[in-house]
Short mmCIF file of C-alpha atoms in Angstrom, two decimals:
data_model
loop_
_atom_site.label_atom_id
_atom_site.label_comp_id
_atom_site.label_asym_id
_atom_site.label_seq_id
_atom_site.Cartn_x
_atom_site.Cartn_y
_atom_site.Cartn_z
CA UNK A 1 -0.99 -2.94 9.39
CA UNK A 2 2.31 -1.08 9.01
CA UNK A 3 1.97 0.05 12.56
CA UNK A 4 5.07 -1.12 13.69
CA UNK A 5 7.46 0.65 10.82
CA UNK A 6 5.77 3.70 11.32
CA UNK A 7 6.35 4.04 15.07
CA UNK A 8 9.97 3.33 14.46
CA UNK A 9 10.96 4.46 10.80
CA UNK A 10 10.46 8.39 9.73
CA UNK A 11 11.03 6.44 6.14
CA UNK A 12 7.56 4.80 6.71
CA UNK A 13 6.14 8.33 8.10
CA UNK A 14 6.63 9.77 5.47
CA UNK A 15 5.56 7.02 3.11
CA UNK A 16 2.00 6.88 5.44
CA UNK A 17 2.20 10.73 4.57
CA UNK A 18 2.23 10.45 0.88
CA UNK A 19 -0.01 7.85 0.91
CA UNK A 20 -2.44 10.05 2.65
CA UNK A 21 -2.04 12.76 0.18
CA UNK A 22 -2.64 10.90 -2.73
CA UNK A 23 -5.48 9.78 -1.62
CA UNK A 24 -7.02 12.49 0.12
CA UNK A 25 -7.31 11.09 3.11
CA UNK A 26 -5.69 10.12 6.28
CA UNK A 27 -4.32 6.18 5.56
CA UNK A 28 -3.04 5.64 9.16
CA UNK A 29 -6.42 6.20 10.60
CA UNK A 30 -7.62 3.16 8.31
CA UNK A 31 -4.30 1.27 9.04
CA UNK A 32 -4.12 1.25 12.64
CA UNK A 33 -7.87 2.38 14.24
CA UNK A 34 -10.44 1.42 11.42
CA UNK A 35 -12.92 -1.33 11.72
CA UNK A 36 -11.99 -4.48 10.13
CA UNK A 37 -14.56 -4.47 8.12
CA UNK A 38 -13.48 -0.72 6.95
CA UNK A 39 -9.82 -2.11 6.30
CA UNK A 40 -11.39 -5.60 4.27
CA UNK A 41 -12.99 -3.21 1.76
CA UNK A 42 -10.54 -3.80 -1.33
CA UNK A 43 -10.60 -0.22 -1.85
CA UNK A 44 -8.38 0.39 1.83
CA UNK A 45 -6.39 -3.06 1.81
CA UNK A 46 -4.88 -2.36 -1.34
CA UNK A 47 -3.71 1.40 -0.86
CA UNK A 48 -2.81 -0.24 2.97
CA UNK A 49 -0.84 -3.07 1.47
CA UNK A 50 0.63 -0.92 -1.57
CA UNK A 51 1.84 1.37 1.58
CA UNK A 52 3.16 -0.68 3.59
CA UNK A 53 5.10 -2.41 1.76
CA UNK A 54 6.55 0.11 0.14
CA UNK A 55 7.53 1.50 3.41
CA UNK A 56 9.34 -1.69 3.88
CA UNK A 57 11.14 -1.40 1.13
CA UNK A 58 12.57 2.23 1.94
CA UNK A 59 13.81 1.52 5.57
CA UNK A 60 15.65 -1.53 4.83
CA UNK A 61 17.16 0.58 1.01
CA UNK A 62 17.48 4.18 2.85
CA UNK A 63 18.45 2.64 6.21
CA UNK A 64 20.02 -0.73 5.90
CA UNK A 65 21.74 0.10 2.49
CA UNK A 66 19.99 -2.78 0.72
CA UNK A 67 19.44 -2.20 -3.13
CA UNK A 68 17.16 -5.16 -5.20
CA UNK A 69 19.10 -6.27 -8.57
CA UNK A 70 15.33 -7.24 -9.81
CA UNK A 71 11.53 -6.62 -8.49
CA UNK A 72 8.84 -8.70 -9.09
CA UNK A 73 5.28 -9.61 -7.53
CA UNK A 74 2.15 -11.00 -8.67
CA UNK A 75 -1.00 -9.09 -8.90
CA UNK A 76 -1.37 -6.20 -6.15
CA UNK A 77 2.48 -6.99 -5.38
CA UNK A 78 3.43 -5.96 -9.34
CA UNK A 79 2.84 -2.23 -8.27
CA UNK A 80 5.07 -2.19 -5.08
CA UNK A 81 7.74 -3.65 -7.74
CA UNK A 82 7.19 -1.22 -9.79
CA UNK A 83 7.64 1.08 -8.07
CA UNK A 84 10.24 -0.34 -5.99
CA UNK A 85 12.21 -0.26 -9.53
CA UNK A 86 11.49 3.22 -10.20
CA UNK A 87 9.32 2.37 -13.10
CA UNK A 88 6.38 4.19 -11.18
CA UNK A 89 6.41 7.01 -8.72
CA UNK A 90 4.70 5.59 -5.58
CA UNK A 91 2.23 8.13 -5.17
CA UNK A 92 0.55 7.58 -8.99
CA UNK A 93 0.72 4.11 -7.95
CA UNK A 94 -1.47 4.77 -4.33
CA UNK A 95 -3.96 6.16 -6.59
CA UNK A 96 -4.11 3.58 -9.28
CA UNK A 97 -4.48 0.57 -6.60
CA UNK A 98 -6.98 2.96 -5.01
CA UNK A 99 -8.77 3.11 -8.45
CA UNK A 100 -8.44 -0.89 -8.76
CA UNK A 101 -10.08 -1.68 -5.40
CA UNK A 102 -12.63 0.16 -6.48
CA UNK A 103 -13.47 -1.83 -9.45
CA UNK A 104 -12.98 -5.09 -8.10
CA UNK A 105 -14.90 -3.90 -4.68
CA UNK A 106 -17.90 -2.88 -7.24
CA UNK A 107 -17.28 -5.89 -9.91
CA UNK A 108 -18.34 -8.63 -7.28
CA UNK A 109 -20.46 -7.36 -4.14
CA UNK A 110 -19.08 -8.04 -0.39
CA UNK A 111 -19.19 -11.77 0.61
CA UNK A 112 -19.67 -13.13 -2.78
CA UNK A 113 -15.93 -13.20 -4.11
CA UNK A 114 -13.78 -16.34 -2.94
CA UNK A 115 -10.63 -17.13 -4.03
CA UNK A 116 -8.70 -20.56 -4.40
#
């Protein structure tokens, strides 16, 4: 996940970098040579998605000059919009979704949760 941006963008190095430092630990290793199971606990995929995403977002604002009039998203996606629109700074918000996949991984044990 995000593999691709950060072999080609330092903007999504450095994202992966501040990722990692928020949480302590190293979120590429997760990202691109953890187990699937490792990277379906909630508590990695939404820290992974939060990241990469947000890495995204600064290549094609720092590189390709594009600037969003409005940011929105629904559920994980409302942090990268926040903090896409400045309202949050990106690493509080790696640590907050951290904090959220950990309650939802702990609310409802592995294989139990579906979702229509």
């Amino acid at each position: 996940m995000g593999r691709e941006l950060y072999e080609n963008f330092s903007e999504a190095r450095e994202t992966f970098a501040e990722a990692s430092e928020a949480l302590g630990e190293d979120l590429t290793k997760v990202c691109f040579s953890g187990t699937p199971e490792e990277l379906n606990q909630t508590a990695n995929t939404q820290p992974a998605i939060l990241t990469t995403s947000i890495a995204a977002y600064r290549v094609l604002s720092n590189k390709f000059g594009l600037k969003p009039i409005i940011a929105a998203g629904h559920s994980l996606g409302e942090y990268s919009a926040l903090v896409a629109a400045g309202t949050i700074p990106f690493f509080d918000a790696v640590r907050v979704v951290r904090a959220r996949g950990n309650f939802m991984q702990s609310a409802v044990p592995v294989g139990l949760g579906t979702m229509a």
